[in-house]
Short mmCIF file of C-alpha atoms in Angstrom, two decimals:
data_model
loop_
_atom_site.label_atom_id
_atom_site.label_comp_id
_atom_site.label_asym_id
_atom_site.label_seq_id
_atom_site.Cartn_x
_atom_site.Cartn_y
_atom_site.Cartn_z
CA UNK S 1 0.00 0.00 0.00
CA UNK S 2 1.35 3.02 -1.05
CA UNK S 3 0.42 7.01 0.37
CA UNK S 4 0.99 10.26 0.57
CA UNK S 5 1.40 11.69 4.11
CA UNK S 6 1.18 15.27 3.89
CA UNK S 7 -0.59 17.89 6.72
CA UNK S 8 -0.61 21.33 7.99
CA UNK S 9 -0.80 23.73 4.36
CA UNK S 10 -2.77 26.84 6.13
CA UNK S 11 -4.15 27.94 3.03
CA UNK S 12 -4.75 31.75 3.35
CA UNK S 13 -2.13 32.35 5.54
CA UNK S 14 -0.25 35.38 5.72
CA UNK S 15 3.48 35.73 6.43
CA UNK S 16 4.04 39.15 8.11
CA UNK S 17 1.01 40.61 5.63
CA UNK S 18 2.73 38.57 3.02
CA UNK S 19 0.04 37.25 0.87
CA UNK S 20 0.90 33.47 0.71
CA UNK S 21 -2.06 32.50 -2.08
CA UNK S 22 0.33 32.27 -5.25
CA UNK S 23 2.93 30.55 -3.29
CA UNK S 24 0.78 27.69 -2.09
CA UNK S 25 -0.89 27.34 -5.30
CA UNK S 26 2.76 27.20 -6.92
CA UNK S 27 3.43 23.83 -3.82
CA UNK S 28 -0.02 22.46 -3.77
CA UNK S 29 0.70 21.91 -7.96
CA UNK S 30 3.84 20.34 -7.62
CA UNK S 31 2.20 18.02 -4.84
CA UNK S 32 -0.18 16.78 -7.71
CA UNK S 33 2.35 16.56 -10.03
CA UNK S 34 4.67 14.14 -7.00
CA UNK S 35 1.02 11.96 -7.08
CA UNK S 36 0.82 11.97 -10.77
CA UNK S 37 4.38 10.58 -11.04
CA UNK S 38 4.05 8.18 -8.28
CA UNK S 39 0.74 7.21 -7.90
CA UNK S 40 -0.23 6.13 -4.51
CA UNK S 41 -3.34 4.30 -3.36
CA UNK S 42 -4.12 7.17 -1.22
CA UNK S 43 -3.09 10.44 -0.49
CA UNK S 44 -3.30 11.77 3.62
CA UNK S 45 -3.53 15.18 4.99
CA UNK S 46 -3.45 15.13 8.71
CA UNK S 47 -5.24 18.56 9.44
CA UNK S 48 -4.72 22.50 8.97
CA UNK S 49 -6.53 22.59 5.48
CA UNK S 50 -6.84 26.38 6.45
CA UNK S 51 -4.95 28.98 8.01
CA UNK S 52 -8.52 30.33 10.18
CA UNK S 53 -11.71 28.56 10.83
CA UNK S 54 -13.88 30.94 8.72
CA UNK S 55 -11.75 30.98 5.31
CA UNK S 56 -11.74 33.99 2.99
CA UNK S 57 -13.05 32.73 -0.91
CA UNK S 58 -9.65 32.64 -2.32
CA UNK S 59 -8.53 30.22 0.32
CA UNK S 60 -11.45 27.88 -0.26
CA UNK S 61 -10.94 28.29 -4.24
CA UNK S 62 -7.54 26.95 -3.39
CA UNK S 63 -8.09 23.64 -2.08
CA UNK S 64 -10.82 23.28 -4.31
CA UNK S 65 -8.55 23.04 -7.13
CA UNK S 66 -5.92 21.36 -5.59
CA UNK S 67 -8.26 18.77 -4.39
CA UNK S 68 -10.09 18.75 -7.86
CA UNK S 69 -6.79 18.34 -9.71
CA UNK S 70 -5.52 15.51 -7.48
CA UNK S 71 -8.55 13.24 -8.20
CA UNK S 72 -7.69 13.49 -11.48
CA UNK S 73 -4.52 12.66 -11.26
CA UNK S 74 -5.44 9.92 -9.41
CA UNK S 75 -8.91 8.84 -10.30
CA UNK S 76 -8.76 5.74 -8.38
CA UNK S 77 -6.96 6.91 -5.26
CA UNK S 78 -8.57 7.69 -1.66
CA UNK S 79 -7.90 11.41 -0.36
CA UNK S 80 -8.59 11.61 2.88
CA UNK S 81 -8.56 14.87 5.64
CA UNK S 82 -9.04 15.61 8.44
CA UNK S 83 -9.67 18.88 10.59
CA UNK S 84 -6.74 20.49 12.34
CA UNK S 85 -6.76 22.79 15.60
CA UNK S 86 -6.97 25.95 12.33
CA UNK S 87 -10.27 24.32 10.83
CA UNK S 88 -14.23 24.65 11.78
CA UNK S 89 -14.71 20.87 12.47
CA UNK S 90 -18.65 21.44 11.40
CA UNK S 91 -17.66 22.88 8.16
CA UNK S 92 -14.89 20.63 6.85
CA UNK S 93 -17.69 17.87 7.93
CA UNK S 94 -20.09 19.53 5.34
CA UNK S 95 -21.34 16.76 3.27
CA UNK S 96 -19.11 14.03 4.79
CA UNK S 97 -21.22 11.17 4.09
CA UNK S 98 -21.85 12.19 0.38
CA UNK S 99 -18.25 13.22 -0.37
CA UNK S 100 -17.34 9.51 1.31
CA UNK S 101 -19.13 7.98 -1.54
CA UNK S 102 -16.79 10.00 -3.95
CA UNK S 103 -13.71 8.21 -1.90
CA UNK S 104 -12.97 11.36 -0.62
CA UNK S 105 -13.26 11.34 2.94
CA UNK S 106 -12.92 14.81 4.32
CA UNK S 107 -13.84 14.18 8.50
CA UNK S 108 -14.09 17.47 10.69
CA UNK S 109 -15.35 16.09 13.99
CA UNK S 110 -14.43 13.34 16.17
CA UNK S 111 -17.02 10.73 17.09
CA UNK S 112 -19.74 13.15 19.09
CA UNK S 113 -22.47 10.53 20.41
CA UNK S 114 -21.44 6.79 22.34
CA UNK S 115 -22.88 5.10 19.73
CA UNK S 116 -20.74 6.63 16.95
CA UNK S 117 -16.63 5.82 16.35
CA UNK S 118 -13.59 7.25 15.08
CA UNK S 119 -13.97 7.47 11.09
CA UNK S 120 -12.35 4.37 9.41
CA UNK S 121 -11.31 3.78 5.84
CA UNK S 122 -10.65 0.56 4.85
CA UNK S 123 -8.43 0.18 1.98
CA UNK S 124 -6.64 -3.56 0.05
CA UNK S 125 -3.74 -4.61 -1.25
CA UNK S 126 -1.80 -7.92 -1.83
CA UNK S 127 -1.14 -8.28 1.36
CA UNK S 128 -4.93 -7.31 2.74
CA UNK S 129 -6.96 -4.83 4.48
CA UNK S 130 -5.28 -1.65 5.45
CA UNK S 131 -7.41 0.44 8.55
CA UNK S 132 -7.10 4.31 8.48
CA UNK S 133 -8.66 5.82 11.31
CA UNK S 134 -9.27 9.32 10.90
CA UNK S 135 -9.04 11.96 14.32
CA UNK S 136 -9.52 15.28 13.97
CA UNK S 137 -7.91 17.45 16.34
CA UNK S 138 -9.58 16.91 19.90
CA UNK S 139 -10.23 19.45 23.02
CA UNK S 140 -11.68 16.82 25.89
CA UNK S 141 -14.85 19.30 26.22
CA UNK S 142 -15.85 18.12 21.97
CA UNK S 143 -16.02 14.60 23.43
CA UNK S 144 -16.93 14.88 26.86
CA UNK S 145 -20.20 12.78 26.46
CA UNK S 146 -18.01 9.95 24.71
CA UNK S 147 -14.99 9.66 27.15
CA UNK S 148 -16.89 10.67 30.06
CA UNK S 149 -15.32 12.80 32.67
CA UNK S 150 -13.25 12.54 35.94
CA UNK S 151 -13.73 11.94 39.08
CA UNK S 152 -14.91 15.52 40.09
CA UNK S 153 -16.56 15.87 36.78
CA UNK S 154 -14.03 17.79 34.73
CA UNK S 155 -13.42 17.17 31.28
CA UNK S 156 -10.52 14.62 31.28
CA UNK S 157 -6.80 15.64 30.28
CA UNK S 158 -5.89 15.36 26.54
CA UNK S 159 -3.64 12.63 27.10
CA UNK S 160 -6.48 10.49 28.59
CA UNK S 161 -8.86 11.83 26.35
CA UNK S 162 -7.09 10.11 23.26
CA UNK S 163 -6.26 7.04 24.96
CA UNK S 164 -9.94 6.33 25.66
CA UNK S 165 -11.27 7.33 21.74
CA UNK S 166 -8.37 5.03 20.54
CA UNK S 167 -9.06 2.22 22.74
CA UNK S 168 -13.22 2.20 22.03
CA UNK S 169 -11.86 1.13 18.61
CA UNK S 170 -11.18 -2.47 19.21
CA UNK S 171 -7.87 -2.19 17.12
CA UNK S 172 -7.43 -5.73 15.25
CA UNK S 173 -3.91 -6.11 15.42
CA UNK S 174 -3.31 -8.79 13.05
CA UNK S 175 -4.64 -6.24 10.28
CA UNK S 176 -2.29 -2.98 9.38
CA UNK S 177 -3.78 0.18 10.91
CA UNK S 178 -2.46 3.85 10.07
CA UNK S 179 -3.49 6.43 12.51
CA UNK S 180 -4.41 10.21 11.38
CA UNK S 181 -4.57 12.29 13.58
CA UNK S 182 -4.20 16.29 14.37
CA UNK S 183 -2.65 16.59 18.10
CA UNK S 184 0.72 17.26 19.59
CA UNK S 185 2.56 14.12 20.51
CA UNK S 186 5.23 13.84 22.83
CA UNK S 187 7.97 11.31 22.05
CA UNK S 188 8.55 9.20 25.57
CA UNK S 189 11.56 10.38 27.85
CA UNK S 190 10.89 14.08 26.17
CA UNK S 191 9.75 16.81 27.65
CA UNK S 192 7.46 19.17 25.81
CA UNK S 193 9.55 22.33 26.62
CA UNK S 194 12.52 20.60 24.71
CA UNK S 195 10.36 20.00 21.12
CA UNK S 196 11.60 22.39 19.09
CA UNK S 197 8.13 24.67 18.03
CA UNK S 198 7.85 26.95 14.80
CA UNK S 199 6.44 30.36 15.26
CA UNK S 200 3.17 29.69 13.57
CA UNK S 201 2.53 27.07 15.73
CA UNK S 202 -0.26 27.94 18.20
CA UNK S 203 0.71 26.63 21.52
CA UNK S 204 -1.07 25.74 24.89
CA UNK S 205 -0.04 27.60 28.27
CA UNK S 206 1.90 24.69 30.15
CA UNK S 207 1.94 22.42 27.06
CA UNK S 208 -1.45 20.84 28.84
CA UNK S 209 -2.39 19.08 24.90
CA UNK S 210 0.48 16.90 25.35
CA UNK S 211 -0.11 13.05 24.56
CA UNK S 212 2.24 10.33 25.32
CA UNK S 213 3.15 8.86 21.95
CA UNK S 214 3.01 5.36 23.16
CA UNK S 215 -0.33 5.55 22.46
CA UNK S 216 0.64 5.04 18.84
CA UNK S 217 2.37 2.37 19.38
CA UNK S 218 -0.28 0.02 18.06
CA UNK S 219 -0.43 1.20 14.59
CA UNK S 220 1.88 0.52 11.76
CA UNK S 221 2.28 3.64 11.14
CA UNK S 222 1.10 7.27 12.08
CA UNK S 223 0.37 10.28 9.88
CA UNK S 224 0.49 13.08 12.35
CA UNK S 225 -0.15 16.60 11.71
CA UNK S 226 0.24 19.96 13.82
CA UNK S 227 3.96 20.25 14.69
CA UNK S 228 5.65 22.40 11.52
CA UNK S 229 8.80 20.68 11.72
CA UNK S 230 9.57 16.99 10.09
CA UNK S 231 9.87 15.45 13.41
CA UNK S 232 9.53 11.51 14.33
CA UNK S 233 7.03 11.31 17.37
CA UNK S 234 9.25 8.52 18.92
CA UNK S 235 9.14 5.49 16.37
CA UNK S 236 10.54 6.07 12.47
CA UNK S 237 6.96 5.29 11.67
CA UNK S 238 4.86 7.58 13.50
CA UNK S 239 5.69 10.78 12.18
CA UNK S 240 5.11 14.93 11.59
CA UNK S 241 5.84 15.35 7.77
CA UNK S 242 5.80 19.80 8.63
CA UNK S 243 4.39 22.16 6.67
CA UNK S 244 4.77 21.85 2.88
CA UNK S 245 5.78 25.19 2.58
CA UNK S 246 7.22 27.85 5.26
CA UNK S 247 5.11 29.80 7.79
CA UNK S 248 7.29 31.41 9.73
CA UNK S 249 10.73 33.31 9.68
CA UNK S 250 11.72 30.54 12.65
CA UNK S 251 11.13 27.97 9.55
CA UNK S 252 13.94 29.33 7.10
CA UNK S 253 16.45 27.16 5.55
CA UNK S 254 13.86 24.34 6.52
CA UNK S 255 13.67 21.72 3.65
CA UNK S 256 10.36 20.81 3.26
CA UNK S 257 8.67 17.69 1.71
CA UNK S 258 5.91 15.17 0.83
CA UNK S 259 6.30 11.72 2.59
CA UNK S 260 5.71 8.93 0.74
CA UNK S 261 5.04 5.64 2.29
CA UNK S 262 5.29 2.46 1.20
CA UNK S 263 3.64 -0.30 3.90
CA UNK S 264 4.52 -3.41 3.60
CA UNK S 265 3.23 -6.85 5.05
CA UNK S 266 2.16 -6.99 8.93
CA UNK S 267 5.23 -6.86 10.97
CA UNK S 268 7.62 -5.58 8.21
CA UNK S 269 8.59 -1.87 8.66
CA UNK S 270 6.87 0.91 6.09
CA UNK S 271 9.42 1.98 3.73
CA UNK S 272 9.51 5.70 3.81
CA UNK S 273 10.71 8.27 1.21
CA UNK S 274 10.89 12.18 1.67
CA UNK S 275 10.05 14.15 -1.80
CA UNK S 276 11.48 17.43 -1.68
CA UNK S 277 9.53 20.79 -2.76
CA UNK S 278 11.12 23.37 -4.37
CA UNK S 279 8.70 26.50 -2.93
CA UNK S 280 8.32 29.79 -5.28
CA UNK S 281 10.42 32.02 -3.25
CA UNK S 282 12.45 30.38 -0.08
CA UNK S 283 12.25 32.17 2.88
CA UNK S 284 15.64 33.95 3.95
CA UNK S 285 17.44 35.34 6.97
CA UNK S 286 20.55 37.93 5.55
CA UNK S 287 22.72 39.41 8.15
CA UNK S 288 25.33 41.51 7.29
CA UNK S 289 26.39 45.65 7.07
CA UNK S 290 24.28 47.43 4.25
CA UNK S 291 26.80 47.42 2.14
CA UNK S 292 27.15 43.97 1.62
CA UNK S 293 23.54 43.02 2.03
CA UNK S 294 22.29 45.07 -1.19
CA UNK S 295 24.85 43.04 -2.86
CA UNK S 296 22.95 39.85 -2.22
CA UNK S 297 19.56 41.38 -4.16
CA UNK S 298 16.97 38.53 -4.36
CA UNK S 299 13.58 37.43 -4.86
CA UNK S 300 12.57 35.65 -1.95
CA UNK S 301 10.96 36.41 1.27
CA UNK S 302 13.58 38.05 3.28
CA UNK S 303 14.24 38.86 6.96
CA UNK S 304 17.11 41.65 6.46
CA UNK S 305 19.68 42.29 9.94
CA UNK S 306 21.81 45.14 9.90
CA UNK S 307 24.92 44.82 11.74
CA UNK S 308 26.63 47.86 11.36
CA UNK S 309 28.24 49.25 14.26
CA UNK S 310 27.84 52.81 13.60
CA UNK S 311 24.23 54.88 13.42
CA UNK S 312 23.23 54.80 9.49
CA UNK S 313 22.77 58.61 8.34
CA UNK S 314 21.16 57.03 5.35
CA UNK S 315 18.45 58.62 3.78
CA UNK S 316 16.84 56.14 1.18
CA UNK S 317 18.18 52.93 3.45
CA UNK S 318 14.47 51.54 3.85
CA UNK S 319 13.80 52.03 0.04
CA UNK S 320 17.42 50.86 -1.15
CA UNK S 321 16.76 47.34 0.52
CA UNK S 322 13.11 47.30 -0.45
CA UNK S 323 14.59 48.00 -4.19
CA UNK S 324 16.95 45.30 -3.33
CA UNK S 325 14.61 42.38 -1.82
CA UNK S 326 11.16 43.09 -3.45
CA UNK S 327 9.33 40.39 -0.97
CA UNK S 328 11.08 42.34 2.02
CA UNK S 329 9.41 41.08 5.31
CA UNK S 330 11.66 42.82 7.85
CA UNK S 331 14.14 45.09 8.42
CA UNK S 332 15.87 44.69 12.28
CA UNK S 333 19.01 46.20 13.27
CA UNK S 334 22.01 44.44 15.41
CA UNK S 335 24.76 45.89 17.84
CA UNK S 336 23.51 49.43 16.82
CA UNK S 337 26.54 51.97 18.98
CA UNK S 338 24.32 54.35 22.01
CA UNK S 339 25.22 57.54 22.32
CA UNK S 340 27.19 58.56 25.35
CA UNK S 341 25.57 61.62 27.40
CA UNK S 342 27.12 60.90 30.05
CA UNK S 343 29.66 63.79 29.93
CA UNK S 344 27.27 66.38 28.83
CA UNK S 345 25.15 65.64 31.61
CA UNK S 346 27.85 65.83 34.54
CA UNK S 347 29.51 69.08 32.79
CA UNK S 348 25.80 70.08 32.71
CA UNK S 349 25.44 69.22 36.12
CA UNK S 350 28.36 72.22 37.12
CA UNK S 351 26.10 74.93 35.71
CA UNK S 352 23.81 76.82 38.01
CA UNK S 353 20.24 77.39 36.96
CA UNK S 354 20.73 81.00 35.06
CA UNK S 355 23.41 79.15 33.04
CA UNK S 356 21.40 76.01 32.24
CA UNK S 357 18.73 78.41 31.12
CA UNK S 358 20.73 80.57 29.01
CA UNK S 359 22.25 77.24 27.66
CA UNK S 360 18.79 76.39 26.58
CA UNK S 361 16.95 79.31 25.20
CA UNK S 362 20.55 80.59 23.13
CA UNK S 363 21.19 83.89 21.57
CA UNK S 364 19.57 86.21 24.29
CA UNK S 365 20.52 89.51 24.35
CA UNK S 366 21.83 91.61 27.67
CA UNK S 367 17.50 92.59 28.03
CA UNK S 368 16.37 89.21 28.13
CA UNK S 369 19.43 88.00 30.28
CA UNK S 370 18.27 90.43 33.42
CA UNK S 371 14.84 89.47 32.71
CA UNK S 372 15.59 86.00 32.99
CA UNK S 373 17.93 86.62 35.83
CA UNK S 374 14.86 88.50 38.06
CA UNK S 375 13.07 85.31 37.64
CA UNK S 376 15.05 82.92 38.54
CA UNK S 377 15.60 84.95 41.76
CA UNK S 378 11.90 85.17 42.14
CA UNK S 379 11.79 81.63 41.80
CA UNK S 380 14.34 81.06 44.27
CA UNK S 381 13.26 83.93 46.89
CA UNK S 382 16.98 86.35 46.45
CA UNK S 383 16.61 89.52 47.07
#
């Protein structure tokens, strides 16, 4: 059984007011062309369709075509999605059970009701049935009524909440089962503070989502979604493929990819290929003094750090760099030299008051000196 594993695109997102639209149009084609060239039984996106919950029309326009143009490059392949922690669950479940007929499974909401269960896709090959179970991201309040709660009636923690949805499922473990699923999975012996987090990751005070990855354990092999760094979540077969194309500044000089899987017979591990993507414009950190950073002109999405030591009397600076990197995101400056006041303020200190005011007004003539003068001893009470 061959798939795609492929998660987190954000459509419609924006880097620093960067409209992102052409760029993920430019990826999302060269992901169908990857499928047309390899053709997999199945193509998996593990959440994050969208960048917000309420899309604008151009984002939705988006993944219509992409999704569109990948059923026709593979007319006989299952896509299947899922809802990330970025999606409406209720409207990426919009005609679920019609589009399921289409074998194209797009699941928003985890099982709601006791009586309902974790999506499942059941898919053959030589070597027999292949189970994907398809999660969408969780909060223990969306299945409260399923998992119950604890013993003082709160909703249960995340990690217990997944345990229990998994474990209703009656895994049958001489079959091969591939987990989807949309949550943040903490490989065993790590702590969550040490997982190395992208900036356009949204992340919960105290890290209180985290799930023990041994929970995964049981499947052959996981296609996990909402970390934006390729990351293994403990085993070489449960895995984050990232984002397919960069999000964040924090995510330069990432390489980014589609992962291919190839699962073999029960017991034998997946074979597992990365397929780079080449993005439209990379997205670049340049440090350097002015000089030498308008000699590295460019196209792509660029952070720019100044490091020159002295204070830039430049005029044009900010329009010479903009000239220079057209997709400018930033400009921040590095070891910029302070001024020293120090020595005008203690020489200023040594003045008395009719001084410091003469220093300050300037060019007053003898008239405006004893004027100046009465006040201050007003001011002071000298006769």
């Amino acid at each position: 059984m061959r798939f795609f594993h492929l998660s987190d695109l954000h459509i419609g997102l924006k880097l620093m007011n960067r409209d992102l639209l052409e760029d993920q149009k430019y990826i999302l084609n060269q992901i169908t062309d990857l499928a047309r060239q390899e053709k997999p039984d199945a193509v998996v996106i593990a959440g994050d369709l969208y960048d917000k919950a309420v899309p604008s029309a151009e984002a939705v326009e988006v993944l219509s075509h992409f999704v569109t143009d990948l059923t026709r490059a593979l007319p006989d392949a299952a896509v299947m999605m899922i809802s990330g922690n970025h999606d409406s669950g209720p409207r990426v479940d919009c005609f679920r059970s019609v589009l399921c007929r289409q074998n194209l499974h797009m699941i928003g909401l985890p099982p709601q009701t006791e009586a309902e269960h974790i999506e499942k896709v059941v898919l053959e090959d030589a070597f027999g049935k292949v189970n994907f179970y398809l999660l969408p991201f969780v909060k223990p309040s969306m299945v409260k009524s399923v998992v119950g709660a604890d013993s003082h009636g709160n909703n249960r923690s995340y990690d217990e909440t997944i345990r229990r949805l998994i474990d209703r499922e009656h895994l049958d473990d001489s079959e091969r089962n591939v987990l989807v699923s949309h949550q943040f999975y903490l490989p065993a012996g790590t702590r969550a503070e040490d997982v190395e987090r992208m900036d356009s990751e949204i992340r919960t005070v105290g890290n209180i989502d985290e799930v023990g990855s041994d929970v995964l354990e049981r499947f052959d092999y996981a296609a996990l979604g909402h970390i934006h760094k390729p990351m293994k979540a403990g085993s070489g077969s449960h895995r984050y493929c990232g984002t397919p194309l960069a999000c964040s500044v924090s995510e330069a000089g990432q390489e980014k990819g589609v992962i291919l899987v190839d699962l073999q017979e029960k017991g034998r591990a997946p074979q597992i290929t990365v397929l780079p993507l080449t993005p439209l414009r990379q997205v670049r950190v340049i440090r350097g003094e002015l000089k030498d950073l308008l000699s590295q002109a460019c196209g792509d999405y660029v952070t720019v750090i100044l490091t020159d030591k002295a204070d830039l009397d430049v005029i044009d600076m900010q329009d010479r760099i903009r000239t220079a990197f057209p997709f400018l995101l930033e400009i921040r400056r590095e070891g910029v030299r302070k001024a020293d006041y120090t020595g005008d303020v203690k020489a200023e200190a040594l003045l008395n008051p009719f001084e410091l005011c003469c220093a300050f007004l300037k060019d007053l003539d003898q008239g405006e000196k004893d004027i100046l003068k009465d006040v201050i001893h007003t001011v002071q009470g000298v006769k």
